[in-house]
PDB file of C-alpha atoms and ligand atoms in Angstrom:
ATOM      1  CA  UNK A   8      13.128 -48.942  14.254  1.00 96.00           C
ATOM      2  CA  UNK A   9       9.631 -49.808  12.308  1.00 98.00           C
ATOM      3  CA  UNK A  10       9.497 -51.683   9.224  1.00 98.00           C
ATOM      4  CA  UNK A  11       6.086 -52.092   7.210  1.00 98.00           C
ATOM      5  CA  UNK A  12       6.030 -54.786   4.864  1.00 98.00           C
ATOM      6  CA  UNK A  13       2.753 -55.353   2.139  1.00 98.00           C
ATOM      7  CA  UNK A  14       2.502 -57.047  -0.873  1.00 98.00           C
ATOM      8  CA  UNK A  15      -0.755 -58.308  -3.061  1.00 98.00           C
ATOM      9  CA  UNK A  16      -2.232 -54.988  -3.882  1.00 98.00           C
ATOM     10  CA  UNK A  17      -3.091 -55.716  -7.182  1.00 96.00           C
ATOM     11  CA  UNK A  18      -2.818 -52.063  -8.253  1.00 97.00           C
ATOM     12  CA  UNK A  19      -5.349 -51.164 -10.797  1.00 94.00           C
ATOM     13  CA  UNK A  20      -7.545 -48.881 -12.451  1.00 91.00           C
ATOM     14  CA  UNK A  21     -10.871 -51.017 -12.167  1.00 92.00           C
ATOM     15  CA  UNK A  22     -10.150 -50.473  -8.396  1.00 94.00           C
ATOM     16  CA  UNK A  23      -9.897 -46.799  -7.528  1.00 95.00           C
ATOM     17  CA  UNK A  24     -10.519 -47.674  -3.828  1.00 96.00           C
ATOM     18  CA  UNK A  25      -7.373 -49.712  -3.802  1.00 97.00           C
ATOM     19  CA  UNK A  26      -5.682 -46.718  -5.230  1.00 96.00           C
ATOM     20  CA  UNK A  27      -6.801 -44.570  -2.696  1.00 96.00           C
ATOM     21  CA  UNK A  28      -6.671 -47.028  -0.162  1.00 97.00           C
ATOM     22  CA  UNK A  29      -2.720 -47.277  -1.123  1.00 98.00           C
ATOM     23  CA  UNK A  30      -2.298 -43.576  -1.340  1.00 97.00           C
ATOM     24  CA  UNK A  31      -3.820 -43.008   2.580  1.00 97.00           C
ATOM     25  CA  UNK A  32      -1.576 -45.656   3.838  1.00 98.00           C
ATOM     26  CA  UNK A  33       1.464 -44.123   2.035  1.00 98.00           C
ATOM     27  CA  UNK A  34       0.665 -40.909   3.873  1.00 96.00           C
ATOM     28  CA  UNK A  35      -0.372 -42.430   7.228  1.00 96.00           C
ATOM     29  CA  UNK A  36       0.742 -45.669   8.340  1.00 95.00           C
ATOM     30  CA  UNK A  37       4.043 -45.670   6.093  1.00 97.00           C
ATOM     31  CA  UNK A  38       4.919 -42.190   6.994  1.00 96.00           C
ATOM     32  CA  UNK A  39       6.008 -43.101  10.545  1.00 95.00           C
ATOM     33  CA  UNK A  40       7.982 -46.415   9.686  1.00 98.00           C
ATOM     34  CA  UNK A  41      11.903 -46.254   8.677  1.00 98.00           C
ATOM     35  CA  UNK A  42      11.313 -48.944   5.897  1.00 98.00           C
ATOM     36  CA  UNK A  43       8.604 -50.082   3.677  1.00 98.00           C
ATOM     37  CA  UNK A  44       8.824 -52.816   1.756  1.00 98.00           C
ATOM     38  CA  UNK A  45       6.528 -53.512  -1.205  1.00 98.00           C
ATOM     39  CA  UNK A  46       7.020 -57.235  -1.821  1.00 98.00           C
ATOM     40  CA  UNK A  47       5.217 -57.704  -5.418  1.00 98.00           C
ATOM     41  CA  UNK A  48       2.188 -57.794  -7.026  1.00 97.00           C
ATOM     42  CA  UNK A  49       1.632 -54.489  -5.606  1.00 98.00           C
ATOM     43  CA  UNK A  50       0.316 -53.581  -9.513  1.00 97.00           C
ATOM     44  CA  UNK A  51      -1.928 -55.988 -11.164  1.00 94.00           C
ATOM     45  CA  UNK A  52      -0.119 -55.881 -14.423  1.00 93.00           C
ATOM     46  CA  UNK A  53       2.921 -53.941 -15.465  1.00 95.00           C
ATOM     47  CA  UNK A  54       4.164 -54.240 -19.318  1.00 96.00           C
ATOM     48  CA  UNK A  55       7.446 -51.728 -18.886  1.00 97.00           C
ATOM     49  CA  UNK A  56       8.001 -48.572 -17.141  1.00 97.00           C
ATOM     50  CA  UNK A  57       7.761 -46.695 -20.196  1.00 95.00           C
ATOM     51  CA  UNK A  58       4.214 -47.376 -20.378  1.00 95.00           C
ATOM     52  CA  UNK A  59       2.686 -47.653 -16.756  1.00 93.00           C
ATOM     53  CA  UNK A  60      -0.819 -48.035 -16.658  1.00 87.00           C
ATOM     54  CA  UNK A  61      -2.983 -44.923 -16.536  1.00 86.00           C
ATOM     55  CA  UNK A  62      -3.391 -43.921 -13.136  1.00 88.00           C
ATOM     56  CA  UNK A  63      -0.333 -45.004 -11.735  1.00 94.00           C
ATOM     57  CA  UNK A  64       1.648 -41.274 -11.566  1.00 95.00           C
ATOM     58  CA  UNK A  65      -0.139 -40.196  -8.254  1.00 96.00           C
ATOM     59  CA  UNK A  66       1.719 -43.439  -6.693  1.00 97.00           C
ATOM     60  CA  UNK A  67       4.856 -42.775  -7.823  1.00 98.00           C
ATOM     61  CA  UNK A  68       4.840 -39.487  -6.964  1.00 98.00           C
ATOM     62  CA  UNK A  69       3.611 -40.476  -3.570  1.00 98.00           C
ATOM     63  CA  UNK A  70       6.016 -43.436  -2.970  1.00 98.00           C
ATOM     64  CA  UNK A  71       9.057 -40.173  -4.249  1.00 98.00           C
ATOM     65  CA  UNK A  72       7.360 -38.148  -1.175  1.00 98.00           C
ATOM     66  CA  UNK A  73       8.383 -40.808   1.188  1.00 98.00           C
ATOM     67  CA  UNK A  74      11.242 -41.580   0.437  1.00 98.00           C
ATOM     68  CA  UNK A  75      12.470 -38.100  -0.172  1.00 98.00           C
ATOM     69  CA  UNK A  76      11.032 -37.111   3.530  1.00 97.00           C
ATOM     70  CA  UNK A  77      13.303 -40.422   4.595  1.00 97.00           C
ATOM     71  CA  UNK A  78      11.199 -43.556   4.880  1.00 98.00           C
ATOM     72  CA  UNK A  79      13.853 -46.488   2.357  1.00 98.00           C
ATOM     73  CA  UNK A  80      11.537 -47.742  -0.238  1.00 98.00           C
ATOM     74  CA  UNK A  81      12.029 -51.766  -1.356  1.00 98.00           C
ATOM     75  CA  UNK A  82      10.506 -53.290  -4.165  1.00 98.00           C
ATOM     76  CA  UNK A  83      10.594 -57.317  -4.560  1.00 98.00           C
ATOM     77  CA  UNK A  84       8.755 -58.512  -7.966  1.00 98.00           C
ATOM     78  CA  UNK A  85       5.828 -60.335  -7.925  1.00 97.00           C
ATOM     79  CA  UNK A  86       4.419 -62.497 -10.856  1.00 95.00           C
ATOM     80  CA  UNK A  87       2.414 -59.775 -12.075  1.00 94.00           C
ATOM     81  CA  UNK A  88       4.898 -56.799 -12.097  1.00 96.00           C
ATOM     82  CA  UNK A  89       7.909 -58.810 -12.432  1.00 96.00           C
ATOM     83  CA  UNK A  90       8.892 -55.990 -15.578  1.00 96.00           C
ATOM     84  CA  UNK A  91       9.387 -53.485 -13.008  1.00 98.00           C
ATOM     85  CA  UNK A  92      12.419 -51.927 -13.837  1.00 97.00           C
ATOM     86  CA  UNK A  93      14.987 -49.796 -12.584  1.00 97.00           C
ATOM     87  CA  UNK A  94      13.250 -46.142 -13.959  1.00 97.00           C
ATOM     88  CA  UNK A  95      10.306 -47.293 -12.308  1.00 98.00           C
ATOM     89  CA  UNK A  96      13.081 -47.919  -8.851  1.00 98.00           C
ATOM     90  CA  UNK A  97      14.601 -44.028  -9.152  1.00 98.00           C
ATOM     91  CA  UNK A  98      11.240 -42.364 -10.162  1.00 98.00           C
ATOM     92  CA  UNK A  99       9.713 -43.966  -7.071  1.00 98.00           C
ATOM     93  CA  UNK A 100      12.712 -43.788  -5.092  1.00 98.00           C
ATOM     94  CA  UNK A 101      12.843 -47.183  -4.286  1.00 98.00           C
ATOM     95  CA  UNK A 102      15.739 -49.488  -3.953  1.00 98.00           C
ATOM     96  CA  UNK A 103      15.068 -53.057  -5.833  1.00 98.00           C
ATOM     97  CA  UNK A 104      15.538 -56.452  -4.023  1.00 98.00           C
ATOM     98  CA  UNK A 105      16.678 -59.804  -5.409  1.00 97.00           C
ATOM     99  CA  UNK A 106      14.107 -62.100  -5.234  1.00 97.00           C
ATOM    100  CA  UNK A 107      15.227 -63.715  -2.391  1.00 98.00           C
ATOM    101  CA  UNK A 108      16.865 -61.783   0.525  1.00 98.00           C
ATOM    102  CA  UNK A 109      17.660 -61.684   3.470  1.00 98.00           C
ATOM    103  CA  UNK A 110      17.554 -58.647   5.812  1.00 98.00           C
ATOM    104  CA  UNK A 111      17.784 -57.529   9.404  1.00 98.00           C
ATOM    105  CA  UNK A 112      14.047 -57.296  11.028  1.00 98.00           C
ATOM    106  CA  UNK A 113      13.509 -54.448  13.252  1.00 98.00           C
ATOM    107  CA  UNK A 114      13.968 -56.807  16.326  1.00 97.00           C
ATOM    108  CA  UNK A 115      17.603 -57.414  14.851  1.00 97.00           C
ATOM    109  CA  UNK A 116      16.597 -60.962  13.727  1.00 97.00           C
ATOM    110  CA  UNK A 117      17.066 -62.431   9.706  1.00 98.00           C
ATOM    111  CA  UNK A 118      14.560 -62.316   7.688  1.00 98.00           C
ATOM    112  CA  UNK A 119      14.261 -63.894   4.558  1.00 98.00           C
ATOM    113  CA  UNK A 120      11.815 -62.196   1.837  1.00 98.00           C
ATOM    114  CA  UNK A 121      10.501 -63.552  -1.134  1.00 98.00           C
ATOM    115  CA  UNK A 122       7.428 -62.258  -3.052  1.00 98.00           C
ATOM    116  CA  UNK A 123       6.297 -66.403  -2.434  1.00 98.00           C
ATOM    117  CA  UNK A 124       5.278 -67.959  -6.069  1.00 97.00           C
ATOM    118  CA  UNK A 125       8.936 -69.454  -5.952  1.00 98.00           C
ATOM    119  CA  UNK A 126       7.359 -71.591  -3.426  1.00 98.00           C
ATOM    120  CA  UNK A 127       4.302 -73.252  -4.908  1.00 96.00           C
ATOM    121  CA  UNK A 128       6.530 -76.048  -6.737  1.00 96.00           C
ATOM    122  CA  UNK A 129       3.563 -78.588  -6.532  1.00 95.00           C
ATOM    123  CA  UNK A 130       2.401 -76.147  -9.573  1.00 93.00           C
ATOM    124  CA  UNK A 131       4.700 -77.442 -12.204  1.00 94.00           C
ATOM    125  CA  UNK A 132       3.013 -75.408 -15.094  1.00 91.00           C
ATOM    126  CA  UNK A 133       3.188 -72.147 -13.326  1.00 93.00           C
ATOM    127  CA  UNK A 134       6.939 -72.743 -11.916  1.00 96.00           C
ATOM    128  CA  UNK A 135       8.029 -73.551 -16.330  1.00 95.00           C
ATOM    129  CA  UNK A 136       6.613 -70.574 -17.387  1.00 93.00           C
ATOM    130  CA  UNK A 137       7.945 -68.048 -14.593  1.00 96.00           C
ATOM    131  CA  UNK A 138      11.087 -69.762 -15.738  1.00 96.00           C
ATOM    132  CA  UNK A 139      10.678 -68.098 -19.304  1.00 94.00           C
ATOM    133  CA  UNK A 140       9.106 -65.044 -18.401  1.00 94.00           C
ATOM    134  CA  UNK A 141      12.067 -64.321 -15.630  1.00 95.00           C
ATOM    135  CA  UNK A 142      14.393 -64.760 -18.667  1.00 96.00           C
ATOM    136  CA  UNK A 143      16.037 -61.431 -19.360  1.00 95.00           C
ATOM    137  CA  UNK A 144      16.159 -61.925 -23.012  1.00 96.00           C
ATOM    138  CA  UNK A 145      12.997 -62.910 -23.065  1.00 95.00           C
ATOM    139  CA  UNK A 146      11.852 -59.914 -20.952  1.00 96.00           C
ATOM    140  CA  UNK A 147      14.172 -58.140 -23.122  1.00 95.00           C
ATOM    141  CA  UNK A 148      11.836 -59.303 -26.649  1.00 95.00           C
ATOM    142  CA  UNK A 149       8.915 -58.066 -24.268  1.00 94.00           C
ATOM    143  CA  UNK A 150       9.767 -54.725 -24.017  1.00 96.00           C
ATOM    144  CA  UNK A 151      11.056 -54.318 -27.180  1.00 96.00           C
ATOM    145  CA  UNK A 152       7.304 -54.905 -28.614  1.00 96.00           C
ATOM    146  CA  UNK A 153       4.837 -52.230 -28.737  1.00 96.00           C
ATOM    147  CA  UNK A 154       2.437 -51.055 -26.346  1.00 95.00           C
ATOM    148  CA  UNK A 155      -0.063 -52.733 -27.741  1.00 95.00           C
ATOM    149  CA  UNK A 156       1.167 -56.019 -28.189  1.00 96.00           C
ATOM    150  CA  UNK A 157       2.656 -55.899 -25.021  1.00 95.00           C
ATOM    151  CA  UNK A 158      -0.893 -55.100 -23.322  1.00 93.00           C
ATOM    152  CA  UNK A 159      -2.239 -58.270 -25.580  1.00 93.00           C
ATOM    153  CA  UNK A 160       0.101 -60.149 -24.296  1.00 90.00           C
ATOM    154  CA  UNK A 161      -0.330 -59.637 -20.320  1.00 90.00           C
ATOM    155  CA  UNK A 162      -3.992 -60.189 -21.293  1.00 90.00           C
ATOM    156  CA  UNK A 163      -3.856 -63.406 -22.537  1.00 90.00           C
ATOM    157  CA  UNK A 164      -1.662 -64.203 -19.435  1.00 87.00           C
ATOM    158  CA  UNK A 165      -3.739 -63.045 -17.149  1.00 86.00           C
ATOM    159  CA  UNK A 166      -6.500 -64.827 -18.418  1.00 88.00           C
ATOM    160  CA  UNK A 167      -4.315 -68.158 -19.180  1.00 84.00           C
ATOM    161  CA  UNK A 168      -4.219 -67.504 -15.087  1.00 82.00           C
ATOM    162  CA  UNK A 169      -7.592 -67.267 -14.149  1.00 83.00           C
ATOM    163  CA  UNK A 170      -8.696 -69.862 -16.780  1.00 83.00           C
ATOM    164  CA  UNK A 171      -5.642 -72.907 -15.150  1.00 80.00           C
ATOM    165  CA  UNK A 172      -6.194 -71.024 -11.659  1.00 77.00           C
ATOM    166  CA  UNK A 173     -10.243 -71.632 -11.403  1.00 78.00           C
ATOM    167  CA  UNK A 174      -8.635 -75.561 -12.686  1.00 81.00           C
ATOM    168  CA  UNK A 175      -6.308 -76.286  -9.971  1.00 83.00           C
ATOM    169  CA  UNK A 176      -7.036 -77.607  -6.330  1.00 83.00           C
ATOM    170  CA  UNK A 177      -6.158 -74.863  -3.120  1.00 81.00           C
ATOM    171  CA  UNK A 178      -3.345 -77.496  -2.706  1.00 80.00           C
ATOM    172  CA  UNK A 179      -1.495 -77.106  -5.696  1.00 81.00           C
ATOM    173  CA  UNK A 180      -1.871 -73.060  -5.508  1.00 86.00           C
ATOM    174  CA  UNK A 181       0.204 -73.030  -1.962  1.00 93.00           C
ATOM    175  CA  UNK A 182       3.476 -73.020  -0.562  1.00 96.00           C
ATOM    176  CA  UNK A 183       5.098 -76.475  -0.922  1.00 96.00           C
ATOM    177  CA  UNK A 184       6.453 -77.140   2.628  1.00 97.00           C
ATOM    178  CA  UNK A 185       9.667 -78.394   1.401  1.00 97.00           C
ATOM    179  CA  UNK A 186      10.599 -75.812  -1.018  1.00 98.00           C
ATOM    180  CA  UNK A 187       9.816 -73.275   2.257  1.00 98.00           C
ATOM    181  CA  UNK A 188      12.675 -75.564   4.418  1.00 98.00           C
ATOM    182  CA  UNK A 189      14.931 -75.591   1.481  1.00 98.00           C
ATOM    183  CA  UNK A 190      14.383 -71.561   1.030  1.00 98.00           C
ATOM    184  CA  UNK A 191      14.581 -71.113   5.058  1.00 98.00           C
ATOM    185  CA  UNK A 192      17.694 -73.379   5.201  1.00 98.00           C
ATOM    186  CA  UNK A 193      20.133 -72.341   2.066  1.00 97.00           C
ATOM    187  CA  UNK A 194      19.308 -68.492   3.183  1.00 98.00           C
ATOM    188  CA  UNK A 195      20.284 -69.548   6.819  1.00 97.00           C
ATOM    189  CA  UNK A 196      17.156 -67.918   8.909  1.00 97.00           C
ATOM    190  CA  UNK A 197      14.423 -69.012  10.786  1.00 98.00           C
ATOM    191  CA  UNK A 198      12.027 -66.654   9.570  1.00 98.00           C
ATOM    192  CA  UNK A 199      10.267 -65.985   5.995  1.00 98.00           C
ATOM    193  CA  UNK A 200       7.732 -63.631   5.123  1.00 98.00           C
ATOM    194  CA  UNK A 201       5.970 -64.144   1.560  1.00 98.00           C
ATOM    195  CA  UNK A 202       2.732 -62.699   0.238  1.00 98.00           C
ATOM    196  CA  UNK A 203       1.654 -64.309  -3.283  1.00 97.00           C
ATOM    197  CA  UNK A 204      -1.347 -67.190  -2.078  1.00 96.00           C
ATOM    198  CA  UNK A 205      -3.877 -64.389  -0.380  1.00 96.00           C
ATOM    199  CA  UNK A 206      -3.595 -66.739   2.816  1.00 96.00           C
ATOM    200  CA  UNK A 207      -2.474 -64.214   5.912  1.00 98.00           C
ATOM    201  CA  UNK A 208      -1.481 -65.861   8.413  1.00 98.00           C
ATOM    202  CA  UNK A 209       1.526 -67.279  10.864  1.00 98.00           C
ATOM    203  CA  UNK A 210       2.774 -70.288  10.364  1.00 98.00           C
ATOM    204  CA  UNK A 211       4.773 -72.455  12.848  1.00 98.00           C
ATOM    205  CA  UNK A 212       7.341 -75.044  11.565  1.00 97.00           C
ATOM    206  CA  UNK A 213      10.554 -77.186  12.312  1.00 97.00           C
ATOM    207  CA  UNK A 214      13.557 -76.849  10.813  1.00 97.00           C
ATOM    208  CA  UNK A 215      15.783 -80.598  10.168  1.00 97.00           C
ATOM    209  CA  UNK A 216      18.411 -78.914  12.946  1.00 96.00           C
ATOM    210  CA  UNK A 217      15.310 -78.691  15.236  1.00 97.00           C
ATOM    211  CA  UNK A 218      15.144 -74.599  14.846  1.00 96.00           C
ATOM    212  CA  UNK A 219      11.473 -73.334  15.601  1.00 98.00           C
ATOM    213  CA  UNK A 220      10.825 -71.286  12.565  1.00 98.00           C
ATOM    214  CA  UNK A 221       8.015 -68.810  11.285  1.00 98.00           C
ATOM    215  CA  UNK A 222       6.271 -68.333   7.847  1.00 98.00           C
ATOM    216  CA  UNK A 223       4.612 -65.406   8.115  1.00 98.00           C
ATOM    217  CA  UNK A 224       2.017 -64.624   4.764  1.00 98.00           C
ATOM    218  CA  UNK A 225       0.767 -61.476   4.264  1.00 98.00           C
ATOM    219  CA  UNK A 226      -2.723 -60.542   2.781  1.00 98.00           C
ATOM    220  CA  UNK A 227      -4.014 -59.160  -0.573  1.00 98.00           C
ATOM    221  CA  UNK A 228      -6.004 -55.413  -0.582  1.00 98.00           C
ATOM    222  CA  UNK A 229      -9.533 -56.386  -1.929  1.00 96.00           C
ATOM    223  CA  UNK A 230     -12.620 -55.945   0.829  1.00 95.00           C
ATOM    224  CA  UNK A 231      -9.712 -55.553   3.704  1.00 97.00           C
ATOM    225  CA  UNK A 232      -5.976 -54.456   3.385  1.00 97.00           C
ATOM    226  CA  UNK A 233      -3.125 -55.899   5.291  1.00 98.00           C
ATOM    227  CA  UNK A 234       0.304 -55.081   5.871  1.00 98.00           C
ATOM    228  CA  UNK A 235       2.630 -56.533   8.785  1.00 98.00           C
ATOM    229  CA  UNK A 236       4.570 -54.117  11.419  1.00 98.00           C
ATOM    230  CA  UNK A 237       7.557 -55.075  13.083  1.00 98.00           C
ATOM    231  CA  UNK A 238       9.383 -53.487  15.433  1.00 98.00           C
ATOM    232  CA  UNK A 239      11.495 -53.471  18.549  1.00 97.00           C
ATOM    233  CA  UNK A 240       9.220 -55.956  20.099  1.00 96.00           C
ATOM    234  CA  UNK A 241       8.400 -58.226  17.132  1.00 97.00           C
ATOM    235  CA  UNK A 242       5.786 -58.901  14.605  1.00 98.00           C
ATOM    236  CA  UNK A 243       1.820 -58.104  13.921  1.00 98.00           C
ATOM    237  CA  UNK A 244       0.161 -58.713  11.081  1.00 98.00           C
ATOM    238  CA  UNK A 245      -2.653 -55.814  10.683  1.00 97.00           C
ATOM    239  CA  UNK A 246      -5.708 -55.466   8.844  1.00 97.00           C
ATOM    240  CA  UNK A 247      -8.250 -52.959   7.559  1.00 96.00           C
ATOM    241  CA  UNK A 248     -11.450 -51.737   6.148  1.00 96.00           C
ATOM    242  CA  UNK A 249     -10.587 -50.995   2.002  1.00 95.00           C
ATOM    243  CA  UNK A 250     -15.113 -50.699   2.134  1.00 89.00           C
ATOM    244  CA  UNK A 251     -14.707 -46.913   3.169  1.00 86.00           C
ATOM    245  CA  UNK A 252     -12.437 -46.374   0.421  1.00 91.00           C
ATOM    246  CA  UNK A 253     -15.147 -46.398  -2.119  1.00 84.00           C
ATOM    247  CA  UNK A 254     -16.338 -43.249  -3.964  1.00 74.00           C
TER     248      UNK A 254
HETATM  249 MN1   MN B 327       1.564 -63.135  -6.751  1.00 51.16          MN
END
């Protein structure tokens, strides 16, 4: 059993060598695992599967080609493609997860998933307005708009981003520790793995019981990639070049 687990991609087509970067890996790495899991922001910006930004058939068709040849596909939203929807899920052939679950890891342990924005509470203005944009009405209204507007609108959020991000402290943009117990506790595991702050790395913490637990945070593609293996024998977190990726 091999599981391969990536998230922070940030899909786009100002970054060709992240789309090729994606597309070798699909045909490499993920080829020999059982699952893949693609645990959000694995596209920069998504406004609706009926309009998927230009560039993006080659991946779906790709991601199809797994999962037809047998590797399960698993898609967890991030906050930039949280309008993923289910034709994007059956074009791709993958199987949408809540944004919080739990599975069995390759090494037959639980796992909790998230995509890990749920867990920077300290950042009160982000947490209010994934509140409203998580709203299925309101994502409803979204995708009811036109392309256009609907490309306006993930603009101005994406800027509104940038603009607060460049504002607020490292601090405030990570994992509160107590909204990771809380997750790690009402889920029932000892082990999370969240992408989401661009911070790879394993973590080491306490649970109140006195369980040794594990935060394990996965990296974003931009100069390297990084996706995290498990198997029989446990965890690694991996890295690579994206540099020879370029034209
Ligand atoms: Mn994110």
């Amino acid at each position: 059993m091999r599981q391969i687990f990536v998230s922070d991609l940030h899909l786009q087509n100002e970054r060709p060598d992240l789309v090729r970067a994606f597309l070798h890996f699909l045909d490499t790495d993920a080829r020999r695992a059982d699952q893949l899991y693609l645990l959000g922001d694995i596209f920069e910006a998504w406004i609706g599967d009926d309009a998927p930004f230009p560039g993006t058939e080659p991946i779906i068709a790709a991601l199809r080609n797994l999962s037809d040849d047998g590797v399960a596909l698993f898609f967890q939203h991030g906050n930039r493609d949280f309008l993923v929807g289910e034709q994007f899920a059956e074009e791709a052939g993958c199987t949408l997860l809540d944004d919080s679950t739990v599975i069995t890891s390759a090494d037959n342990r639980p796992l909790l998933l998230m995509h890990g924005d749920q867990l920077c509470t300290d950042d009160v203005e982000y947490q209010k307005l994934r509140v409203m944009l998580r709203n299925p009405m309101f994502q409803q209204n979204i995708l009811a708009q036109t392309v256009e507007q609907r490309l306006t609108m993930a603009q101005q959020l994406r800027d509104a981003s940038k603009e607060q991000g460049s504002q607020k402290s490292m601090a405030i943009m990570d994992v509160n520790a107590e909204a990771v117990t809380q997750a790690l506790v009402s889920a029932e595991t000892a082990l999370l793995l969240h992408g989401h702050t661009h911070r790879p790395a394993v973590h080491k913490l306490q649970l109140p019981d006195n369980t040794a637990a594990q935060r394990i945070v996965l990296g974003d593609w931009d100069h390297k990639g990084w996706y995290l293996e498990w198997n029989d024998n446990g965890f690694q977190l991996i890295d690579f070049n994206i540099e020879g990726y370029a034209d």
